[in-house]
CSV table of C-alpha atoms and ligand atoms in Angstrom, one decimal:
chain,number,residue,atom,x,y,z
U,266,UNK,CA,-59.5,-47.6,-78.9
U,267,UNK,CA,-55.9,-46.8,-78.0
U,268,UNK,CA,-54.3,-48.0,-81.2
U,269,UNK,CA,-53.8,-44.5,-82.7
U,270,UNK,CA,-52.2,-43.3,-79.5
U,271,UNK,CA,-49.6,-46.0,-79.5
U,272,UNK,CA,-48.1,-45.5,-82.9
U,273,UNK,CA,-44.3,-45.4,-82.8
U,274,UNK,CA,-42.7,-42.8,-85.0
U,275,UNK,CA,-40.5,-44.8,-87.5
U,276,UNK,CA,-38.1,-41.9,-87.7
U,277,UNK,CA,-37.6,-41.4,-84.0
U,278,UNK,CA,-34.0,-40.9,-82.8
U,279,UNK,CA,-32.4,-42.7,-79.8
U,280,UNK,CA,-33.2,-40.0,-77.3
U,281,UNK,CA,-36.8,-39.8,-78.2
U,282,UNK,CA,-37.1,-43.7,-78.2
U,283,UNK,CA,-35.8,-43.8,-74.6
U,284,UNK,CA,-38.1,-40.9,-73.7
U,285,UNK,CA,-41.0,-42.9,-75.1
U,286,UNK,CA,-40.1,-46.0,-73.2
U,287,UNK,CA,-40.0,-44.0,-69.9
U,288,UNK,CA,-43.3,-42.2,-70.7
U,289,UNK,CA,-45.0,-45.5,-71.5
U,290,UNK,CA,-43.8,-46.9,-68.1
U,291,UNK,CA,-45.5,-44.0,-66.4
U,292,UNK,CA,-48.6,-44.7,-68.5
U,293,UNK,CA,-48.7,-48.3,-67.4
U,294,UNK,CA,-48.5,-47.3,-63.8
U,295,UNK,CA,-51.2,-44.7,-64.2
U,296,UNK,CA,-53.4,-47.3,-66.0
U,297,UNK,CA,-52.8,-49.8,-63.1
U,298,UNK,CA,-54.0,-47.1,-60.6
U,299,UNK,CA,-57.1,-46.5,-62.6
U,300,UNK,CA,-57.7,-50.2,-63.0
U,301,UNK,CA,-57.5,-50.5,-59.2
U,302,UNK,CA,-60.0,-47.7,-58.7
U,303,UNK,CA,-62.4,-49.2,-61.3
U,304,UNK,CA,-62.1,-52.6,-59.5
U,305,UNK,CA,-62.9,-51.2,-56.1
U,306,UNK,CA,-65.8,-49.1,-57.5
U,307,UNK,CA,-67.1,-52.2,-59.4
U,308,UNK,CA,-67.2,-54.2,-56.2
U,309,UNK,CA,-69.0,-51.4,-54.3
U,310,UNK,CA,-71.6,-51.0,-57.1
U,311,UNK,CA,-72.3,-54.8,-57.2
U,312,UNK,CA,-72.6,-54.9,-53.4
U,313,UNK,CA,-75.0,-51.9,-53.3
U,314,UNK,CA,-77.2,-53.5,-56.0
U,315,UNK,CA,-77.2,-56.9,-54.3
U,316,UNK,CA,-78.1,-55.2,-51.0
U,317,UNK,CA,-81.0,-53.4,-52.7
U,318,UNK,CA,-82.1,-56.8,-54.1
U,319,UNK,CA,-82.2,-58.2,-50.5
U,320,UNK,CA,-79.3,-60.6,-50.9
U,321,UNK,CA,-77.9,-61.4,-47.5
U,322,UNK,CA,-74.5,-59.9,-46.7
U,323,UNK,CA,-72.6,-63.2,-46.6
U,324,UNK,CA,-73.7,-64.0,-50.2
U,325,UNK,CA,-73.0,-60.6,-51.7
U,326,UNK,CA,-70.0,-60.1,-54.0
U,327,UNK,CA,-69.6,-63.7,-55.0
U,328,UNK,CA,-68.0,-63.9,-58.4
U,329,UNK,CA,-66.7,-60.3,-58.4
U,330,UNK,CA,-63.1,-61.3,-58.3
U,331,UNK,CA,-63.7,-63.9,-61.0
U,332,UNK,CA,-65.3,-61.3,-63.3
U,333,UNK,CA,-62.3,-58.9,-62.7
U,334,UNK,CA,-60.0,-61.8,-63.5
U,335,UNK,CA,-61.7,-62.4,-66.9
U,336,UNK,CA,-61.7,-58.7,-67.7
U,337,UNK,CA,-57.9,-58.6,-67.0
U,338,UNK,CA,-57.3,-61.8,-68.9
U,339,UNK,CA,-55.9,-63.4,-65.8
U,340,UNK,CA,-56.5,-66.4,-63.7
U,341,UNK,CA,-59.2,-66.4,-61.0
U,342,UNK,CA,-56.6,-66.8,-58.2
U,343,UNK,CA,-54.9,-63.6,-59.5
U,344,UNK,CA,-58.4,-61.9,-59.8
U,345,UNK,CA,-58.7,-62.3,-56.0
U,346,UNK,CA,-55.3,-60.7,-55.5
U,347,UNK,CA,-56.1,-57.9,-57.9
U,348,UNK,CA,-59.3,-57.1,-56.0
U,349,UNK,CA,-57.7,-57.3,-52.6
U,350,UNK,CA,-54.9,-55.0,-53.8
U,351,UNK,CA,-57.4,-52.5,-55.3
U,352,UNK,CA,-59.5,-52.3,-52.2
U,353,UNK,CA,-56.5,-51.8,-50.0
U,354,UNK,CA,-55.1,-49.1,-52.2
U,355,UNK,CA,-58.4,-47.2,-52.7
U,356,UNK,CA,-59.8,-47.5,-49.2
U,357,UNK,CA,-56.7,-47.6,-47.0
U,358,UNK,CA,-53.5,-46.4,-48.8
U,359,UNK,CA,-54.2,-43.1,-50.6
U,360,UNK,CA,-50.5,-42.1,-50.8
U,361,UNK,CA,-49.5,-45.4,-52.4
U,362,UNK,CA,-52.3,-45.0,-54.9
U,363,UNK,CA,-51.2,-41.5,-55.7
U,364,UNK,CA,-47.6,-42.7,-56.2
U,365,UNK,CA,-48.8,-45.4,-58.6
U,366,UNK,CA,-51.0,-42.8,-60.5
U,367,UNK,CA,-48.0,-40.6,-60.9
U,368,UNK,CA,-45.7,-43.4,-62.1
U,369,UNK,CA,-43.4,-43.1,-59.0
U,370,UNK,CA,-44.3,-46.8,-58.2
U,371,UNK,CA,-44.9,-49.6,-60.6
U,372,UNK,CA,-47.9,-51.9,-60.1
U,373,UNK,CA,-45.7,-54.6,-58.7
U,374,UNK,CA,-43.9,-52.3,-56.2
U,375,UNK,CA,-47.3,-51.0,-55.1
U,376,UNK,CA,-48.4,-54.6,-54.6
U,377,UNK,CA,-45.3,-55.3,-52.5
U,378,UNK,CA,-46.2,-52.4,-50.2
U,379,UNK,CA,-49.8,-53.5,-49.9
U,380,UNK,CA,-48.6,-57.1,-49.1
U,381,UNK,CA,-46.1,-56.0,-46.5
U,382,UNK,CA,-48.6,-53.9,-44.7
U,383,UNK,CA,-51.4,-56.5,-44.8
U,384,UNK,CA,-50.8,-57.6,-41.2
U,385,UNK,CA,-51.3,-54.0,-39.8
U,386,UNK,CA,-54.5,-52.6,-38.5
U,387,UNK,CA,-56.1,-49.7,-40.4
U,388,UNK,CA,-54.4,-46.9,-38.3
U,389,UNK,CA,-50.9,-48.4,-38.7
U,390,UNK,CA,-51.5,-49.0,-42.3
U,391,UNK,CA,-52.3,-45.3,-42.8
U,392,UNK,CA,-49.0,-44.5,-41.0
U,393,UNK,CA,-47.0,-46.8,-43.2
U,394,UNK,CA,-48.7,-45.5,-46.3
U,395,UNK,CA,-47.9,-41.9,-45.4
U,396,UNK,CA,-44.3,-42.6,-44.2
U,397,UNK,CA,-43.3,-44.5,-47.3
U,398,UNK,CA,-45.3,-42.8,-50.1
U,399,UNK,CA,-46.4,-39.3,-49.1
U,400,UNK,CA,-43.2,-37.9,-50.5
U,401,UNK,CA,-42.7,-39.6,-53.9
U,402,UNK,CA,-39.1,-38.5,-54.1
U,403,UNK,CA,-38.4,-41.1,-51.4
U,404,UNK,CA,-39.2,-43.8,-53.9
U,405,UNK,CA,-36.8,-42.7,-56.6
U,406,UNK,CA,-34.2,-45.4,-57.4
U,407,UNK,CA,-35.7,-48.1,-55.1
U,408,UNK,CA,-35.8,-51.6,-56.7
U,409,UNK,CA,-38.4,-54.3,-55.8
U,410,UNK,CA,-36.3,-55.6,-52.9
U,411,UNK,CA,-35.6,-52.2,-51.3
U,412,UNK,CA,-39.3,-51.2,-51.6
U,413,UNK,CA,-40.4,-54.4,-49.9
U,414,UNK,CA,-37.7,-54.2,-47.2
U,415,UNK,CA,-38.5,-50.6,-46.4
U,416,UNK,CA,-42.2,-51.4,-46.1
U,417,UNK,CA,-41.4,-54.4,-43.9
U,418,UNK,CA,-39.1,-52.4,-41.6
U,419,UNK,CA,-41.8,-49.8,-41.0
U,420,UNK,CA,-44.4,-52.6,-40.3
U,421,UNK,CA,-42.0,-54.2,-37.8
U,422,UNK,CA,-41.5,-50.9,-36.0
U,423,UNK,CA,-45.2,-50.0,-36.0
U,424,UNK,CA,-46.5,-53.4,-34.7
U,425,UNK,CA,-44.0,-56.1,-34.0
U,426,UNK,CA,-46.7,-58.4,-32.6
U,427,UNK,CA,-48.7,-58.3,-35.8
U,428,UNK,CA,-45.7,-59.3,-37.8
U,429,UNK,CA,-44.9,-62.2,-35.5
U,430,UNK,CA,-48.6,-63.4,-35.6
U,431,UNK,CA,-48.4,-63.2,-39.4
U,432,UNK,CA,-45.3,-65.4,-39.5
U,433,UNK,CA,-47.2,-68.0,-37.4
U,434,UNK,CA,-50.1,-67.8,-39.8
U,435,UNK,CA,-47.8,-68.0,-42.8
U,436,UNK,CA,-46.4,-71.3,-41.5
U,437,UNK,CA,-49.8,-72.8,-42.1
U,438,UNK,CA,-49.4,-72.0,-45.8
U,439,UNK,CA,-46.4,-74.4,-46.2
U,440,UNK,CA,-46.8,-76.6,-49.2
U,441,UNK,CA,-45.2,-78.3,-52.1
U,442,UNK,CA,-46.1,-77.6,-55.7
U,443,UNK,CA,-45.0,-78.7,-59.2
U,444,UNK,CA,-45.0,-76.9,-62.5
U,445,UNK,CA,-43.6,-77.7,-65.9
U,446,UNK,CA,-40.2,-76.3,-67.0
U,447,UNK,CA,-38.8,-76.2,-70.5
U,448,UNK,CA,-37.1,-79.3,-72.1
U,449,UNK,CA,-39.0,-82.1,-70.3
U,450,UNK,CA,-38.0,-80.8,-66.9
U,451,UNK,CA,-40.2,-79.8,-63.9
U,452,UNK,CA,-39.9,-77.4,-61.0
U,453,UNK,CA,-40.7,-79.0,-57.7
U,454,UNK,CA,-41.1,-76.2,-55.3
U,455,UNK,CA,-41.4,-76.3,-51.5
U,456,UNK,CA,-42.7,-73.3,-49.5
U,457,UNK,CA,-41.3,-73.9,-46.0
U,458,UNK,CA,-40.8,-72.1,-42.7
U,459,UNK,CA,-37.4,-70.3,-42.9
U,460,UNK,CA,-35.4,-72.6,-40.6
U,461,UNK,CA,-36.7,-75.8,-42.3
U,462,UNK,CA,-36.0,-74.5,-45.7
U,463,UNK,CA,-32.5,-73.3,-44.8
U,464,UNK,CA,-31.7,-76.6,-43.1
U,465,UNK,CA,-33.1,-78.7,-46.0
U,466,UNK,CA,-31.0,-76.7,-48.4
U,467,UNK,CA,-27.9,-77.0,-46.2
U,468,UNK,CA,-28.3,-80.8,-46.0
U,469,UNK,CA,-28.4,-81.0,-49.8
U,470,UNK,CA,-25.3,-78.8,-50.1
U,471,UNK,CA,-23.5,-81.0,-47.6
U,472,UNK,CA,-24.2,-84.0,-49.7
U,473,UNK,CA,-22.7,-82.2,-52.7
U,474,UNK,CA,-19.6,-81.1,-50.7
U,475,UNK,CA,-18.8,-84.7,-49.7
U,476,UNK,CA,-19.4,-86.3,-53.1
U,477,UNK,CA,-16.6,-86.3,-55.8
U,478,UNK,CA,-17.9,-88.6,-58.5
U,479,UNK,CA,-17.8,-86.1,-61.4
U,480,UNK,CA,-21.3,-84.9,-61.2
U,481,UNK,CA,-21.9,-81.1,-60.8
U,482,UNK,CA,-23.0,-79.7,-57.5
U,483,UNK,CA,-26.5,-78.9,-58.7
U,484,UNK,CA,-26.8,-82.5,-60.1
U,485,UNK,CA,-25.7,-84.1,-56.8
U,486,UNK,CA,-28.2,-81.9,-54.9
U,487,UNK,CA,-31.0,-82.8,-57.2
U,488,UNK,CA,-30.2,-86.5,-57.2
U,489,UNK,CA,-29.9,-86.5,-53.4
U,490,UNK,CA,-33.3,-84.7,-53.1
U,491,UNK,CA,-35.0,-87.4,-55.2
U,492,UNK,CA,-33.2,-90.2,-53.3
U,493,UNK,CA,-34.2,-89.0,-49.9
U,494,UNK,CA,-37.8,-88.2,-50.8
U,495,UNK,CA,-38.5,-91.4,-52.7
U,496,UNK,CA,-36.1,-93.8,-50.9
U,497,UNK,CA,-34.6,-94.9,-54.2
U,498,UNK,CA,-31.7,-94.0,-56.3
U,499,UNK,CA,-32.5,-91.1,-58.7
U,500,UNK,CA,-31.7,-93.2,-61.7
U,501,UNK,CA,-34.4,-95.8,-60.9
U,502,UNK,CA,-38.0,-95.1,-61.9
U,503,UNK,CA,-40.1,-94.3,-58.9
U,504,UNK,CA,-43.3,-96.1,-57.8
U,505,UNK,CA,-45.8,-93.6,-59.0
U,506,UNK,CA,-47.8,-93.6,-62.2
U,507,UNK,CA,-47.4,-91.4,-65.2
U,508,UNK,CA,-50.1,-91.0,-67.8
U,509,UNK,CA,-49.1,-90.6,-71.4
U,510,UNK,CA,-51.2,-89.9,-74.5
U,511,UNK,CA,-49.7,-90.6,-77.9
U,512,UNK,CA,-50.7,-91.8,-81.3
U,513,UNK,CA,-50.3,-95.4,-82.3
U,514,UNK,CA,-47.8,-94.2,-85.0
U,515,UNK,CA,-45.7,-92.5,-82.4
U,516,UNK,CA,-45.7,-95.6,-80.2
U,517,UNK,CA,-45.2,-98.2,-82.9
U,518,UNK,CA,-44.0,-96.7,-86.1
U,519,UNK,CA,-41.4,-94.2,-84.9
U,520,UNK,CA,-43.5,-91.1,-85.8
U,521,UNK,CA,-42.4,-87.7,-84.5
U,522,UNK,CA,-45.8,-86.4,-83.4
U,523,UNK,CA,-45.3,-85.5,-79.7
U,524,UNK,CA,-47.0,-87.3,-76.8
U,525,UNK,CA,-48.9,-85.5,-74.1
U,526,UNK,CA,-48.5,-85.9,-70.3
U,527,UNK,CA,-51.8,-84.6,-68.9
U,528,UNK,CA,-51.0,-81.9,-66.4
U,529,UNK,CA,-47.6,-81.3,-67.9
U,530,UNK,CA,-48.1,-80.8,-71.7
U,531,UNK,CA,-46.4,-82.1,-74.8
U,532,UNK,CA,-43.2,-84.1,-74.6
U,533,UNK,CA,-41.1,-85.3,-77.7
U,534,UNK,CA,-42.0,-88.6,-79.2
U,535,UNK,CA,-38.6,-90.1,-78.6
U,536,UNK,CA,-38.8,-89.2,-74.8
U,537,UNK,CA,-42.2,-90.9,-74.6
U,538,UNK,CA,-40.9,-94.0,-76.3
U,539,UNK,CA,-37.9,-94.0,-73.9
U,540,UNK,CA,-40.2,-93.8,-70.9
U,541,UNK,CA,-42.3,-96.7,-72.2
U,542,UNK,CA,-39.4,-99.0,-73.1
U,543,UNK,CA,-37.7,-98.3,-69.7
U,544,UNK,CA,-41.0,-99.3,-68.0
U,545,UNK,CA,-41.4,-102.3,-70.2
U,546,UNK,CA,-37.9,-103.6,-69.5
U,547,UNK,CA,-38.4,-103.2,-65.7
U,548,UNK,CA,-40.1,-106.3,-64.1
U,549,UNK,CA,-41.5,-104.0,-61.3
U,550,UNK,CA,-43.3,-101.7,-63.7
U,551,UNK,CA,-46.6,-102.1,-65.4
U,552,UNK,CA,-47.8,-100.3,-68.4
U,553,UNK,CA,-51.6,-100.3,-69.0
U,554,UNK,CA,-53.0,-99.2,-72.3
U,555,UNK,CA,-56.4,-97.7,-73.0
U,556,UNK,CA,-57.7,-96.7,-76.4
U,557,UNK,CA,-58.9,-93.2,-77.1
U,558,UNK,CA,-60.7,-92.1,-80.2
U,559,UNK,CA,-60.0,-88.9,-82.0
U,560,UNK,CA,-61.8,-86.9,-84.7
U,561,UNK,CA,-60.2,-87.5,-88.1
U,562,UNK,CA,-60.0,-83.8,-89.2
U,563,UNK,CA,-59.5,-81.7,-86.0
U,564,UNK,CA,-57.9,-84.4,-83.8
U,565,UNK,CA,-60.3,-83.5,-81.1
U,566,UNK,CA,-61.2,-86.2,-78.6
U,567,UNK,CA,-64.7,-87.4,-79.5
U,568,UNK,CA,-67.6,-87.7,-77.1
U,569,UNK,CA,-68.9,-90.4,-74.9
U,570,UNK,CA,-72.4,-90.6,-73.4
U,571,UNK,CA,-73.8,-91.6,-70.0
U,572,UNK,CA,-77.2,-91.5,-68.5
U,573,UNK,CA,-76.2,-91.1,-64.9
U,574,UNK,CA,-76.4,-87.8,-63.1
U,575,UNK,CA,-72.9,-88.0,-61.5
U,576,UNK,CA,-70.2,-88.1,-64.1
U,577,UNK,CA,-69.0,-91.7,-63.9
U,578,UNK,CA,-65.2,-92.2,-63.6
U,579,UNK,CA,-64.6,-93.1,-67.2
U,580,UNK,CA,-66.4,-90.0,-68.5
U,581,UNK,CA,-64.8,-87.7,-65.9
U,582,UNK,CA,-61.4,-89.1,-66.9
U,583,UNK,CA,-62.2,-88.5,-70.6
U,584,UNK,CA,-63.2,-84.9,-69.9
U,585,UNK,CA,-60.1,-84.4,-67.8
U,586,UNK,CA,-58.0,-85.7,-70.7
U,587,UNK,CA,-59.8,-83.6,-73.2
U,588,UNK,CA,-59.7,-80.3,-71.2
U,589,UNK,CA,-56.3,-80.8,-69.5
U,590,UNK,CA,-56.8,-77.8,-67.2
U,591,UNK,CA,-59.7,-75.8,-65.8
U,592,UNK,CA,-61.9,-74.6,-68.6
U,593,UNK,CA,-62.3,-71.0,-67.3
U,594,UNK,CA,-60.3,-68.8,-69.7
U,595,UNK,CA,-56.8,-67.9,-68.3
U,596,UNK,CA,-57.2,-70.3,-65.4
U,597,UNK,CA,-54.5,-73.0,-65.7
U,598,UNK,CA,-55.4,-74.7,-62.4
U,599,UNK,CA,-55.7,-78.5,-62.3
U,600,UNK,CA,-59.2,-80.0,-62.8
U,601,UNK,CA,-60.9,-80.9,-59.5
U,602,UNK,CA,-64.5,-81.1,-60.6
U,603,UNK,CA,-66.4,-82.2,-63.7
U,604,UNK,CA,-69.0,-79.5,-64.0
U,605,UNK,CA,-72.4,-79.6,-65.8
U,606,UNK,CA,-72.4,-76.5,-68.2
U,607,UNK,CA,-76.2,-76.6,-68.2
U,608,UNK,CA,-77.0,-77.6,-64.6
U,609,UNK,CA,-78.2,-81.1,-64.0
U,610,UNK,CA,-81.0,-79.7,-61.8
U,611,UNK,CA,-82.4,-77.9,-64.9
U,612,UNK,CA,-82.1,-80.9,-67.2
U,613,UNK,CA,-78.5,-80.5,-68.3
U,614,UNK,CA,-77.4,-83.9,-69.6
U,615,UNK,CA,-74.4,-85.9,-68.1
U,616,UNK,CA,-72.4,-86.0,-71.4
U,617,UNK,CA,-69.0,-85.2,-72.5
U,618,UNK,CA,-70.6,-82.3,-74.5
U,619,UNK,CA,-72.2,-80.8,-71.4
U,620,UNK,CA,-69.2,-81.5,-69.2
U,621,UNK,CA,-66.4,-79.1,-68.3
U,622,UNK,CA,-63.3,-79.7,-66.3
U,623,UNK,CA,-63.1,-77.0,-63.6
U,624,UNK,CA,-60.9,-76.2,-60.6
U,625,UNK,CA,-62.6,-75.8,-57.2
U,626,UNK,CA,-62.6,-72.0,-57.2
U,627,UNK,CA,-64.1,-71.6,-60.7
U,628,UNK,CA,-66.7,-74.2,-60.1
U,629,UNK,CA,-67.8,-72.2,-57.1
U,630,UNK,CA,-67.6,-68.8,-58.8
U,631,UNK,CA,-69.8,-70.1,-61.7
U,632,UNK,CA,-72.6,-71.0,-59.2
U,633,UNK,CA,-73.0,-67.3,-58.4
U,634,UNK,CA,-76.2,-65.6,-59.8
U,635,UNK,CA,-75.9,-64.3,-63.4
U,636,UNK,CA,-73.2,-66.7,-64.6
U,637,UNK,CA,-74.0,-69.1,-67.5
U,638,UNK,CA,-72.0,-71.5,-69.6
U,639,UNK,CA,-73.1,-72.8,-73.0
U,640,UNK,CA,-71.2,-75.6,-74.8
U,641,UNK,CA,-71.2,-76.9,-78.3
U,642,UNK,CA,-69.1,-79.4,-80.3
U,643,UNK,CA,-68.6,-78.4,-84.0
U,644,UNK,CA,-68.3,-80.7,-87.0
U,645,UNK,CA,-64.6,-81.1,-86.4
U,646,UNK,CA,-65.2,-82.4,-82.9
U,647,UNK,CA,-63.8,-79.3,-81.3
U,648,UNK,CA,-65.5,-78.6,-77.9
U,649,UNK,CA,-66.2,-75.0,-77.1
U,650,UNK,CA,-67.6,-73.4,-73.9
U,651,UNK,CA,-68.9,-69.9,-73.8
U,652,UNK,CA,-68.9,-68.3,-70.3
U,653,UNK,CA,-71.3,-65.3,-69.8
U,654,UNK,CA,-70.7,-63.1,-66.7
U,655,UNK,CA,-73.3,-61.1,-64.8
U,656,UNK,CA,-72.2,-57.9,-66.6
U,657,UNK,CA,-72.8,-59.6,-70.0
U,658,UNK,CA,-69.2,-60.2,-70.9
U,659,UNK,CA,-68.6,-63.4,-72.9
U,660,UNK,CA,-65.5,-65.5,-72.8
U,661,UNK,CA,-64.8,-68.5,-75.0
U,662,UNK,CA,-62.6,-71.5,-74.2
U,663,UNK,CA,-61.8,-74.3,-76.6
U,664,UNK,CA,-60.6,-77.7,-75.5
U,665,UNK,CA,-57.0,-77.9,-76.5
U,666,UNK,CA,-56.1,-80.1,-79.4
U,667,UNK,CA,-53.8,-82.8,-78.0
U,668,UNK,CA,-50.6,-82.5,-80.1
U,669,UNK,CA,-50.4,-86.2,-80.8
U,670,UNK,CA,-53.8,-86.0,-82.5
U,671,UNK,CA,-53.1,-83.2,-84.9
U,672,UNK,CA,-51.6,-85.1,-87.7
U,673,UNK,CA,-54.3,-87.2,-89.2
U,674,UNK,CA,-55.6,-87.1,-92.7
U,675,UNK,CA,-57.7,-90.2,-93.1
U,676,UNK,CA,-61.5,-90.0,-92.9
U,677,UNK,CA,-61.9,-92.8,-90.3
U,678,UNK,CA,-61.7,-92.5,-86.6
U,679,UNK,CA,-58.2,-93.1,-85.4
U,680,UNK,CA,-57.0,-94.8,-82.3
U,681,UNK,CA,-54.8,-93.1,-79.9
U,682,UNK,CA,-53.2,-94.8,-76.9
U,683,UNK,CA,-53.3,-93.7,-73.3
U,684,UNK,CA,-50.6,-95.4,-71.3
U,685,UNK,CA,-50.4,-95.4,-67.6
U,686,UNK,CA,-46.9,-96.3,-66.5
U,687,UNK,CA,-46.8,-97.4,-62.9
U,688,UNK,CA,-43.9,-98.7,-60.9
U,689,UNK,CA,-44.6,-100.6,-57.7
U,690,UNK,CA,-42.5,-100.4,-54.6
U,691,UNK,CA,-40.5,-103.6,-54.1
K,44,LIG,ZN1,-60.3,-72.5,-62.7
């Protein structure tokens, strides 16, 4: 509906192009403000309707954040944050909302202010909101860090105890996560209490300062981190298993079709062969092979059947390999549950076709009233799930084709190889 509004004049000069860029930035902020108002109103409307229908308070509003996430083409985890942000802005921080509407704040900077004020009670939050945003001129020229720092400074002054309590609570959130990086690398991230994080980093830096063997500082720090965590030199494979999916051609005939590491994504064929040959040459490693069957045309992983009501291990593993991540659109979370699209209680079969890999949050959201999932597998073996929300929105997700399986042109079922590389501690 906006397409005609957003047509760039091909003859525009430099000054009007810059003016357009600035105007569009204000437009995006105003749109974010309206999106927040719509989200808060949507939640209120859903709550009122559920209250009228006699649904108890603790069960109201389930799935609201997930529906907002789908509408925003974002993950359910972010849907939660969007809803929390919207409610804080609309119900508690009118000046921040107004600054967003006028384009004095971007959506991200408004989010930072909401976040930094989250530990305050309502009265203090009102004070912070007014002090920082009532006069939009105050926000001119402030970058992300300055905005967050000013909000934090006001919060410290208004309620030092709340900020300290929040720091104690934040410590409980300490965790370690991993995500893919480009070029066959990964980011291993630790969220730590300040002093632990600083001292861990200082220990790695010290190792780099005292080492002069030609490696760069970053390289020494990374190698030292791996050595101290796994107890082995960084150049030696570590005693954990890595799953690889690749075609027999890639494994045996030097083909270039990439392999897939479930949970990471595609890796080049040569890197996969290198991993396998390193493991094979190492007496402490063990490579186990399992055959997987793909559809000859689409390369989709083909179905398996089971009569039991719980998904047996093999079938759950199959669905996890096929789906790779949670099947809710835009959710990239790891699979925790194998979910029946048509519920088992209503006769939904325990099959690969009726099975969906889901993360914990999505599995829970989908149980709320008004959510349904229908699945089908087409002639090419491609598995599709259609999610319908209580407001009638439909969202489609297709199981990803595994890259190793995309290059087949014969009419018979082809064999792919799943290899688990495991290295045992000495
Ligand atoms: Zn999910």
